[in-house]
Coordinates of C-alpha atoms in Angstrom, one line a residue:
Chain A
M17 CA 133.9 130.7 120.4
T18 CA 133.8 127.0 120.5
T19 CA 136.5 124.6 119.5
I20 CA 136.5 120.6 119.4
S21 CA 140.3 120.0 120.2
I22 CA 141.2 116.3 119.7
K23 CA 144.4 114.9 121.4
N24 CA 146.2 111.9 120.4
L25 CA 143.0 110.2 119.1
T26 CA 144.2 106.3 118.4
K27 CA 141.6 103.6 117.3
Y28 CA 142.5 100.0 117.0
Y29 CA 139.6 97.5 115.8
P30 CA 140.2 94.3 117.5
R31 CA 140.0 91.4 114.7
K32 CA 141.1 88.1 115.1
K33 CA 144.1 88.1 113.0
G34 CA 145.5 91.3 114.9
A35 CA 144.2 94.5 115.3
V36 CA 143.8 97.1 112.9
K37 CA 144.6 100.7 113.6
A38 CA 142.1 102.9 111.7
L39 CA 143.0 106.3 113.5
D40 CA 146.4 107.1 113.9
D41 CA 147.5 109.7 116.5
I42 CA 145.4 112.2 115.6
S43 CA 145.8 115.7 116.9
V44 CA 143.5 118.6 115.4
E45 CA 141.5 121.5 116.5
I46 CA 138.1 122.5 114.8
N47 CA 136.9 125.9 115.4
D48 CA 133.2 127.0 115.2
N49 CA 131.2 128.8 112.3
Q50 CA 133.1 126.7 109.9
I51 CA 132.4 124.0 107.8
V52 CA 135.3 121.6 107.7
G53 CA 135.8 118.9 104.8
L54 CA 137.2 115.7 105.5
L55 CA 138.5 114.0 102.6
G56 CA 139.8 110.3 102.2
Q57 CA 139.5 107.2 100.4
N58 CA 137.5 104.4 101.5
G59 CA 138.9 102.8 104.6
S60 CA 141.0 106.1 105.2
G61 CA 139.1 106.5 108.6
K62 CA 136.5 109.3 107.9
T63 CA 133.6 107.6 109.8
T64 CA 135.9 106.2 112.3
F65 CA 136.7 109.8 113.1
I66 CA 133.1 110.7 113.2
K67 CA 131.8 107.9 115.2
S68 CA 134.9 108.7 117.8
C69 CA 133.5 112.2 117.9
T70 CA 130.0 110.9 118.6
N71 CA 131.1 108.4 121.1
L72 CA 129.9 105.6 119.3
I73 CA 132.9 103.8 119.5
T74 CA 135.6 103.8 122.1
F75 CA 139.3 105.1 121.4
D76 CA 142.3 106.1 123.1
G77 CA 143.1 110.0 123.4
N78 CA 140.9 113.0 124.2
I79 CA 138.2 115.1 122.3
M80 CA 137.4 118.1 124.2
L81 CA 134.9 120.8 123.5
E82 CA 136.7 124.3 124.4
C83 CA 133.8 127.0 125.0
N84 CA 134.7 130.2 126.6
G85 CA 137.9 129.3 128.0
K86 CA 136.3 126.0 129.7
K87 CA 137.1 122.4 128.6
R88 CA 135.1 119.6 129.0
K89 CA 134.1 116.2 127.0
L90 CA 131.7 116.4 124.4
T91 CA 128.0 115.1 125.1
H92 CA 125.1 114.2 122.8
K93 CA 123.4 117.6 123.5
D94 CA 126.5 119.6 121.9
Y95 CA 126.2 117.7 118.4
S96 CA 123.9 116.0 116.0
A97 CA 124.7 113.8 113.0
V98 CA 123.5 112.5 109.6
L99 CA 125.5 108.9 109.6
E100 CA 124.1 106.7 107.3
G101 CA 122.0 109.5 105.2
N102 CA 118.5 108.0 104.2
R103 CA 119.1 104.7 106.6
N104 CA 118.7 107.3 109.4
I105 CA 115.4 107.9 109.6
Y106 CA 112.2 105.9 109.8
W107 CA 110.5 105.0 106.4
K108 CA 107.4 104.0 108.0
L109 CA 106.8 107.7 109.3
T110 CA 106.4 110.8 107.1
A111 CA 108.9 113.4 106.9
L112 CA 107.4 115.8 109.7
E113 CA 106.9 112.8 111.9
N114 CA 110.3 111.8 111.5
I115 CA 111.5 115.5 112.6
R116 CA 108.9 115.8 115.6
F117 CA 110.3 112.2 116.5
F118 CA 114.0 112.9 116.8
A119 CA 113.5 116.4 118.4
G120 CA 111.1 114.5 120.8
L121 CA 114.2 112.3 121.7
R122 CA 116.2 115.2 122.7
G123 CA 113.4 116.7 124.4
I124 CA 112.5 119.1 122.6
K125 CA 108.9 120.2 121.9
Y126 CA 107.8 120.3 118.2
S127 CA 105.8 123.7 118.9
K128 CA 109.4 125.0 119.7
I129 CA 111.0 123.8 116.5
K130 CA 107.5 123.9 114.2
N131 CA 109.1 127.4 112.8
L132 CA 112.4 126.4 111.9
A133 CA 111.3 122.8 110.8
N134 CA 109.0 124.8 108.3
D135 CA 111.8 126.7 107.0
L136 CA 113.9 124.3 106.4
L137 CA 111.2 122.1 104.7
K138 CA 111.0 125.1 102.4
T139 CA 114.8 125.8 101.8
L140 CA 115.1 122.1 100.7
Y141 CA 112.4 122.2 98.7
L142 CA 110.4 119.5 100.8
Y143 CA 107.6 121.2 102.2
D144 CA 104.9 119.8 99.9
K145 CA 106.1 116.3 100.7
K146 CA 106.3 116.9 104.7
D147 CA 103.3 114.5 104.8
C148 CA 104.5 112.1 102.5
L149 CA 105.8 108.5 103.8
V150 CA 109.5 108.6 103.5
E151 CA 109.4 105.2 101.9
T152 CA 107.6 106.9 99.1
L153 CA 110.4 109.8 98.7
S154 CA 113.2 109.8 96.3
R155 CA 116.7 109.3 97.9
G156 CA 117.9 112.8 97.7
M157 CA 114.2 113.5 99.5
Q158 CA 115.4 110.9 102.2
Q159 CA 118.4 112.3 102.2
K160 CA 117.2 115.8 102.9
T161 CA 114.8 114.8 105.5
A162 CA 117.5 112.9 107.7
L163 CA 119.6 116.5 107.4
I164 CA 116.5 118.4 108.6
C165 CA 116.1 116.0 111.3
T166 CA 119.7 116.7 112.6
L167 CA 119.6 120.4 112.0
V168 CA 116.0 121.1 113.3
V169 CA 117.6 120.1 117.1
D170 CA 120.0 123.2 116.5
T171 CA 123.3 121.7 118.1
P172 CA 126.4 123.7 117.7
I173 CA 128.1 120.9 116.1
V174 CA 126.7 118.9 113.1
F175 CA 128.4 115.9 111.9
L176 CA 127.3 114.6 108.0
D177 CA 129.0 111.4 106.9
E178 CA 129.0 111.5 103.1
P179 CA 125.5 113.6 102.8
T180 CA 126.0 113.5 98.9
L181 CA 126.1 109.8 98.5
G182 CA 123.6 108.5 96.0
L183 CA 122.3 112.2 95.1
D184 CA 121.3 113.3 91.7
V185 CA 122.9 116.3 90.1
E186 CA 120.0 118.8 91.1
S187 CA 119.8 117.4 94.9
K188 CA 123.4 117.7 95.2
N189 CA 123.4 121.5 93.8
Q190 CA 120.6 122.2 96.3
L191 CA 122.8 120.8 99.2
K192 CA 125.8 123.2 98.2
E193 CA 123.5 126.2 97.8
F194 CA 122.2 125.1 101.3
F195 CA 125.2 125.1 102.9
S196 CA 127.3 127.8 100.8
H197 CA 124.5 130.2 101.7
G198 CA 122.2 129.3 104.0
E199 CA 121.2 130.9 107.2
F200 CA 120.7 127.6 108.9
V201 CA 124.4 126.6 109.1
K202 CA 125.7 130.0 110.5
N203 CA 127.5 130.1 113.7
K204 CA 127.9 126.2 113.8
L205 CA 130.5 124.1 113.3
I206 CA 129.8 121.0 110.7
L207 CA 132.3 118.7 109.9
A208 CA 131.2 116.5 106.5
T209 CA 132.9 113.7 104.9
S210 CA 132.6 113.2 100.9
H211 CA 134.0 111.3 98.3
D212 CA 132.8 114.2 96.1
L213 CA 135.7 116.6 96.0
E214 CA 133.7 119.4 94.3
F215 CA 131.0 119.3 97.1
I216 CA 133.3 119.9 99.6
R217 CA 135.5 122.2 97.9
T218 CA 132.2 124.6 97.5
I219 CA 130.8 124.4 100.9
A220 CA 134.2 124.1 103.3
S221 CA 136.4 126.5 104.6
K222 CA 138.8 124.3 105.9
H223 CA 139.9 120.9 104.7
L224 CA 141.4 118.0 106.0
F225 CA 142.6 115.1 104.3
I226 CA 142.7 111.9 106.2
K227 CA 145.0 108.9 104.9
S228 CA 145.9 105.5 106.7
G229 CA 144.2 107.2 110.0
K230 CA 146.4 110.2 110.0
I231 CA 145.0 113.6 109.5
H232 CA 146.5 116.6 107.5
D233 CA 145.5 119.8 107.4
I234 CA 145.7 121.4 103.7
D235 CA 145.6 125.2 103.2
M236 CA 143.7 125.7 100.2
K237 CA 144.2 129.4 100.3
N238 CA 148.1 128.7 99.1
I239 CA 147.1 126.4 96.2
N240 CA 148.1 128.0 92.9
N241 CA 145.0 127.5 90.7
K242 CA 146.8 129.6 87.7
I243 CA 148.6 127.3 85.8
Y244 CA 148.1 126.9 82.1
K245 CA 149.8 124.2 79.8
I246 CA 150.5 125.0 76.5
T247 CA 151.3 122.3 73.9
F248 CA 153.1 122.8 70.5
D249 CA 154.5 120.4 68.0
C250 CA 158.1 121.3 68.4
S251 CA 160.5 121.2 71.2
L252 CA 161.9 124.5 72.7
T253 CA 165.2 125.2 74.9
Q254 CA 164.5 126.5 78.3
N255 CA 164.7 130.0 78.2
T256 CA 165.7 131.2 82.0
E257 CA 164.4 135.1 81.3
F258 CA 161.1 133.8 82.2
A259 CA 160.4 133.2 85.7
G260 CA 157.1 131.3 86.3
V261 CA 157.6 129.3 82.9
E262 CA 158.6 125.3 83.3
F263 CA 159.8 124.2 80.2
K264 CA 159.4 120.4 78.9
S265 CA 160.0 118.6 75.7
N266 CA 156.9 119.5 73.7
C267 CA 155.2 122.2 76.4
I268 CA 155.2 124.9 78.8
Y269 CA 153.5 125.4 81.9
V270 CA 153.1 128.8 82.6
N271 CA 152.4 130.3 86.2
T272 CA 150.1 133.5 85.8
E273 CA 150.9 134.5 88.9
Q274 CA 154.3 135.1 88.4
I275 CA 153.9 136.4 84.4
R276 CA 151.6 137.2 82.2
L277 CA 150.0 134.4 79.7
S278 CA 150.0 137.4 77.0
T279 CA 154.0 137.4 77.2
V280 CA 154.6 134.1 77.0
L281 CA 152.2 133.5 73.8
N282 CA 154.0 136.7 72.4
Y283 CA 157.4 135.2 72.8
L284 CA 156.2 131.6 71.3
E285 CA 154.9 133.6 68.3
H286 CA 157.9 135.5 67.9
E287 CA 160.0 131.9 68.2
N288 CA 157.5 130.7 65.2
V289 CA 156.3 128.1 67.8
N290 CA 153.1 126.4 66.4
I291 CA 150.5 126.3 69.4
T292 CA 148.4 123.3 69.3
D293 CA 146.9 123.3 72.5
I294 CA 146.4 125.9 75.8
L295 CA 145.1 124.2 78.9
K296 CA 144.1 125.9 82.0
M297 CA 145.8 123.1 84.8
N298 CA 142.7 121.8 86.9
N299 CA 145.4 122.2 90.0
D300 CA 142.4 122.3 92.4
I301 CA 141.4 120.3 95.0
E302 CA 141.3 117.0 93.0
T303 CA 144.6 117.4 91.9
I304 CA 145.9 118.2 95.2
Y305 CA 143.9 115.4 96.8
L306 CA 145.1 112.7 94.0
N307 CA 148.7 113.7 94.6
F308 CA 148.2 113.7 98.3
I309 CA 147.0 109.8 98.1
K310 CA 149.8 109.1 96.2
E311 CA 152.4 110.4 98.3
K312 CA 153.9 107.8 100.7
Chain B
M29 CA 107.5 112.3 129.7
L30 CA 108.0 113.8 126.2
L31 CA 110.2 111.0 125.8
L32 CA 107.6 108.4 126.4
K33 CA 104.9 110.3 124.4
T34 CA 107.5 110.6 121.6
I35 CA 108.2 107.0 121.5
F36 CA 104.5 106.0 122.4
R37 CA 103.7 107.7 119.2
K38 CA 106.0 106.4 117.1
E39 CA 105.0 102.8 118.1
F40 CA 101.6 103.2 117.4
L41 CA 102.0 105.0 114.1
Y42 CA 104.1 101.9 113.0
L43 CA 101.2 99.7 114.2
W44 CA 98.8 101.9 112.4
R45 CA 100.9 101.9 109.4
Y46 CA 101.2 98.4 109.4
K47 CA 97.3 97.8 109.6
A48 CA 97.1 94.8 108.0
N49 CA 99.4 93.1 110.0
T50 CA 97.8 94.4 113.3
I51 CA 94.2 93.8 112.1
A52 CA 95.4 90.1 111.1
S53 CA 97.1 89.5 114.8
I54 CA 93.9 91.0 116.4
I55 CA 91.8 88.6 114.4
F56 CA 94.2 85.4 114.9
M57 CA 94.1 86.2 118.8
S58 CA 90.1 86.4 118.9
V59 CA 89.9 83.2 116.7
I60 CA 92.0 81.3 119.0
F61 CA 90.5 82.7 122.3
L62 CA 87.2 82.1 120.8
G63 CA 87.9 78.6 119.8
I64 CA 89.0 77.8 123.1
L65 CA 85.8 79.2 124.9
L66 CA 83.7 77.5 122.5
I67 CA 85.1 73.8 122.7
P68 CA 82.5 71.8 124.8
D69 CA 83.2 71.4 128.3
T70 CA 83.4 67.7 128.2
F71 CA 86.1 67.8 126.0
I72 CA 88.2 70.2 127.9
A73 CA 87.5 68.3 131.3
I74 CA 89.0 65.3 129.3
A75 CA 92.2 66.8 128.1
T76 CA 92.8 68.8 131.2
H77 CA 91.4 66.4 134.1
G78 CA 88.7 67.9 134.7
K79 CA 89.7 71.7 135.0
S80 CA 88.4 74.2 133.6
K81 CA 88.8 76.1 130.0
L82 CA 90.8 78.7 131.9
V83 CA 93.5 76.3 132.4
V84 CA 94.3 76.6 128.6
L85 CA 93.3 80.1 128.4
G86 CA 95.2 81.6 130.9
P87 CA 98.5 80.0 130.4
L88 CA 98.1 81.0 126.3
V89 CA 97.5 84.8 127.7
L90 CA 100.5 84.7 129.7
W91 CA 102.5 82.8 127.2
L92 CA 101.3 85.4 124.9
I93 CA 102.4 88.7 127.1
M94 CA 105.8 86.8 127.7
Q95 CA 106.5 86.5 124.1
T96 CA 105.4 90.2 123.2
S97 CA 107.1 91.4 125.9
F98 CA 110.5 89.7 125.1
T99 CA 110.1 90.3 121.5
S100 CA 109.4 94.2 121.5
I101 CA 113.0 94.5 123.2
T102 CA 114.8 91.7 121.1
Q103 CA 113.2 92.9 117.6
G104 CA 113.5 96.6 118.2
I105 CA 117.4 96.3 118.6
I106 CA 117.5 93.9 115.5
G107 CA 115.0 96.3 113.7
D108 CA 116.9 99.7 114.4
S109 CA 120.3 97.9 113.9
T110 CA 118.7 96.7 110.3
L111 CA 116.8 99.8 109.4
G112 CA 120.2 101.7 110.1
T113 CA 118.6 104.2 112.9
L114 CA 120.3 102.6 115.9
E115 CA 123.4 104.6 115.7
Q116 CA 120.9 107.6 115.3
L117 CA 119.1 106.8 118.5
Y118 CA 122.3 106.8 120.4
I119 CA 123.3 110.3 119.3
S120 CA 120.0 111.5 119.7
S121 CA 119.6 110.5 123.4
G122 CA 122.8 109.8 124.8
G123 CA 122.0 106.1 125.5
Y124 CA 119.8 103.3 124.0
C125 CA 118.6 101.9 127.0
K126 CA 116.0 104.1 128.1
I127 CA 114.8 104.2 124.9
I128 CA 114.1 100.3 124.6
F129 CA 112.7 100.5 127.7
L130 CA 110.0 103.3 126.8
K131 CA 109.7 101.1 123.5
A132 CA 108.7 98.2 125.3
L133 CA 106.6 100.1 127.9
S134 CA 104.4 101.4 124.8
S135 CA 104.7 98.3 122.8
F136 CA 103.2 96.7 126.0
I137 CA 100.6 98.9 126.7
L138 CA 99.6 99.0 123.1
N139 CA 99.5 95.1 123.0
M140 CA 97.5 94.8 126.3
I141 CA 94.8 97.2 125.0
P142 CA 93.6 94.9 122.4
T143 CA 94.2 91.5 124.2
F144 CA 92.0 92.6 127.4
S145 CA 89.8 94.2 124.8
I146 CA 89.1 90.8 123.3
I147 CA 89.0 89.0 126.6
C148 CA 86.6 91.4 128.1
I149 CA 84.2 91.3 124.7
I150 CA 84.3 87.6 124.5
S151 CA 83.3 87.2 128.1
L152 CA 80.5 89.5 127.5
I153 CA 79.5 87.2 124.1
I154 CA 79.7 84.0 125.4
K155 CA 78.9 85.0 129.0
T156 CA 82.0 83.3 130.9
N157 CA 83.4 84.8 133.7
L158 CA 86.9 86.0 132.7
L159 CA 87.3 88.4 135.3
G160 CA 90.4 86.8 136.8
F161 CA 92.1 88.0 133.6
L162 CA 91.5 91.9 134.8
I163 CA 92.1 90.8 138.3
G164 CA 95.4 89.4 137.8
L165 CA 96.8 92.2 135.3
P166 CA 98.4 94.3 138.1
I167 CA 100.5 91.3 138.9
I168 CA 101.3 90.6 135.5
I169 CA 102.3 94.3 135.2
L170 CA 104.6 93.9 138.4
G171 CA 106.4 90.8 136.9
I172 CA 106.9 92.1 133.2
P173 CA 110.1 94.2 134.0
S174 CA 111.7 90.6 134.8
I175 CA 110.9 89.9 131.1
W176 CA 112.3 93.2 129.9
G177 CA 115.6 92.5 132.1
F178 CA 115.9 88.9 130.5
S179 CA 115.2 90.1 127.0
L180 CA 117.7 92.6 127.5
I181 CA 120.3 89.6 128.4
A182 CA 119.2 88.4 124.9
G183 CA 119.5 91.8 123.4
A184 CA 123.0 91.9 124.7
F185 CA 123.9 88.9 122.7
I186 CA 122.2 90.6 119.5
L187 CA 124.1 93.8 120.1
A188 CA 127.4 92.2 120.3
F189 CA 127.0 89.0 118.0
K190 CA 124.6 90.4 115.6
Q191 CA 123.6 87.2 113.6
V192 CA 121.8 85.5 116.7
S193 CA 118.6 86.7 116.0
M194 CA 117.1 83.5 114.7
I195 CA 118.6 81.5 117.7
V196 CA 117.0 84.1 120.2
T197 CA 113.6 83.9 118.9
I198 CA 113.7 79.8 118.8
F199 CA 115.0 80.1 122.4
S200 CA 112.4 82.4 123.5
V201 CA 109.2 80.3 121.9
I202 CA 110.6 77.3 124.2
F203 CA 111.8 79.0 127.2
F204 CA 108.2 80.7 127.8
S205 CA 106.3 78.0 126.6
G206 CA 108.4 75.8 129.3
I207 CA 107.3 78.4 132.0
S208 CA 103.7 78.1 130.9
Y209 CA 104.2 74.2 131.1
L210 CA 105.7 74.4 134.4
S211 CA 103.2 77.1 135.7
L212 CA 100.1 74.4 134.6
K213 CA 101.9 71.5 136.9
N214 CA 101.6 74.1 139.9
M215 CA 104.9 73.5 140.9
D216 CA 106.1 75.3 144.4
S217 CA 109.7 74.9 144.0
I218 CA 112.1 77.5 144.9
F219 CA 113.2 76.9 140.8
F220 CA 110.1 78.5 139.6
H221 CA 110.6 81.8 141.5
I222 CA 114.1 82.1 139.9
L223 CA 112.7 81.9 136.6
P224 CA 112.0 85.5 134.7
F225 CA 108.2 86.4 135.5
G226 CA 108.0 82.8 137.3
T227 CA 106.1 83.8 140.4
S228 CA 104.0 86.6 138.4
N229 CA 103.1 83.6 136.4
K230 CA 102.1 81.5 139.0
V231 CA 100.1 83.7 141.1
S232 CA 98.7 85.5 138.0
L233 CA 97.6 82.2 136.4
S234 CA 95.9 81.2 140.0
I235 CA 94.1 84.5 139.9
I236 CA 92.9 83.8 136.4
Q237 CA 91.5 80.2 137.0
N238 CA 90.0 81.4 140.0
I239 CA 91.7 78.9 142.5
N240 CA 91.8 79.9 146.0
Y241 CA 95.5 80.9 145.8
D242 CA 96.7 82.4 149.2
F243 CA 98.1 85.5 148.0
G244 CA 100.6 86.5 150.4
I245 CA 103.5 89.1 151.4
F246 CA 106.0 86.6 150.3
D247 CA 104.8 86.2 146.7
M248 CA 104.7 90.0 146.1
I249 CA 108.2 90.3 147.9
M250 CA 109.3 87.6 145.3
I251 CA 107.7 89.4 142.1
I252 CA 109.3 92.7 143.0
A253 CA 112.5 91.0 143.7
N254 CA 112.5 88.8 140.4
S255 CA 111.8 91.7 138.5
T256 CA 114.5 94.0 140.1
V257 CA 117.3 91.3 139.9
Y258 CA 116.4 90.5 136.1
L259 CA 116.2 94.0 135.2
V260 CA 119.5 95.1 137.0
I261 CA 121.4 92.2 135.5
G262 CA 119.7 92.9 132.3
I263 CA 121.1 96.4 132.2
M264 CA 124.4 95.3 133.0
C265 CA 124.5 92.7 130.4
F266 CA 123.5 95.3 127.9
K267 CA 125.8 98.0 128.9
F268 CA 128.8 95.4 128.8
A269 CA 127.6 94.2 125.3
E270 CA 127.4 98.1 124.3
N271 CA 131.0 98.7 125.3
Y272 CA 132.1 95.4 123.5
A273 CA 130.0 96.6 120.4
K274 CA 131.5 100.1 120.8
K275 CA 135.3 98.8 121.1
H276 CA 134.6 96.3 117.8
G277 CA 133.0 99.1 116.1
K278 CA 129.9 96.7 115.6
L279 CA 127.1 99.1 117.2
G280 CA 125.4 100.1 113.8
M281 CA 126.2 97.1 111.8
H282 CA 123.9 94.1 110.8

């Protein structure tokens, strides 16, 4: 069992007009065998958080790796990362040469990772392009090459900073598929930041929201995703008989976890209400995220 | 060893991918060398107060070595910052210093092979004795770490302040031209020994020019001390700049 234990992580960037607080006393634990999605607006501290974990910036606080009851500092051998997507790799080298280069930097011979590299190239639909210069590949392919360079070294922890940035729908879906069902991400701790809420919702098993340098752990399992909005062309008075129905002026919100939708529809028909619209509320990660960033 | 092999391979591939650039610089170098060697002796003798062509060619080759060794580090840092690979190199290796050293070493080897090949070919074609260049090579190699140390000091400024690359380039051209010029003056002051590559420059130039120079243990100690001191200062400055950049979140920015 591997856990990243972060305690009182604080980062101030010294600036001429006074220090800017980027991370504000963050304490969080992240376990292995899970994909963690870190969501937040621009400037909320996502990249600073990853850079702190990867020792690319200095910070106050502790980031420790807890493994089999022993605690120690994170070293570069524990993690790999994709930080700037397609800018992380050398464009004048081929995809395979990049893979070989970044593995070599970690002291890993190509012969040891050849099979894994080929499997990853095939899974991410890049095998045919493995000998093409990165500069000739599309943005999505470059991004996937950077991802392979990161995964091929097989570290227990992987950080991904905005892996879907600038990707088309097809590439995004390929990545979703890769992270959701891929054997290559098993037994790893993956922390991914993204503005793509749908991507994070699909791949992540744990969701962290970050705002003004503070992290909030959102338990998505408790989020009710079964609310319907029924709109009509008249007004109804509140009927207290129905638990799970919220009456508004010309609409009602039905929580189908508490009451059957058909029961409410029968009631409305009985009341001779002319229904104009029935909408399943998108009360998912997007709504929660938007509510979260609106909160003071 | 694997790290050196990996970096050497990448440097070679980059030279290969920029074929036109590489070939153009080899041709340019050959033309300059040939040009100097084909100038009639009388013209050279007038310009150099009766000395041989090697008085011109020697400092030029040494200047070229100093400049390329210096820029291999500074341009490497600028390149990695601009490309966005600098932070990736940090993460992949746990440090950047050893990577730029190996990069500089690879670059030195890859630059020296064509340079000395050209010298040898030219000396065979025009039947001039340029053996001094090969004899002086060990002295050059011993002195090169001082240039790397010096360029790490410049690299520290680049890492911390970013937009100083042009200033560093202009400074390096003037500085190394100055060293080459001073070495021509046959100076024997302690000041010359303090300069990066100072003693190496002086000794190797004497060997190249076939001057009967009395190379002793003092010179050897000075060359090694010069290299060691500059290298240590360079690493210290670079580490300091690295911490500064990490504190300000400027490591990968350019």
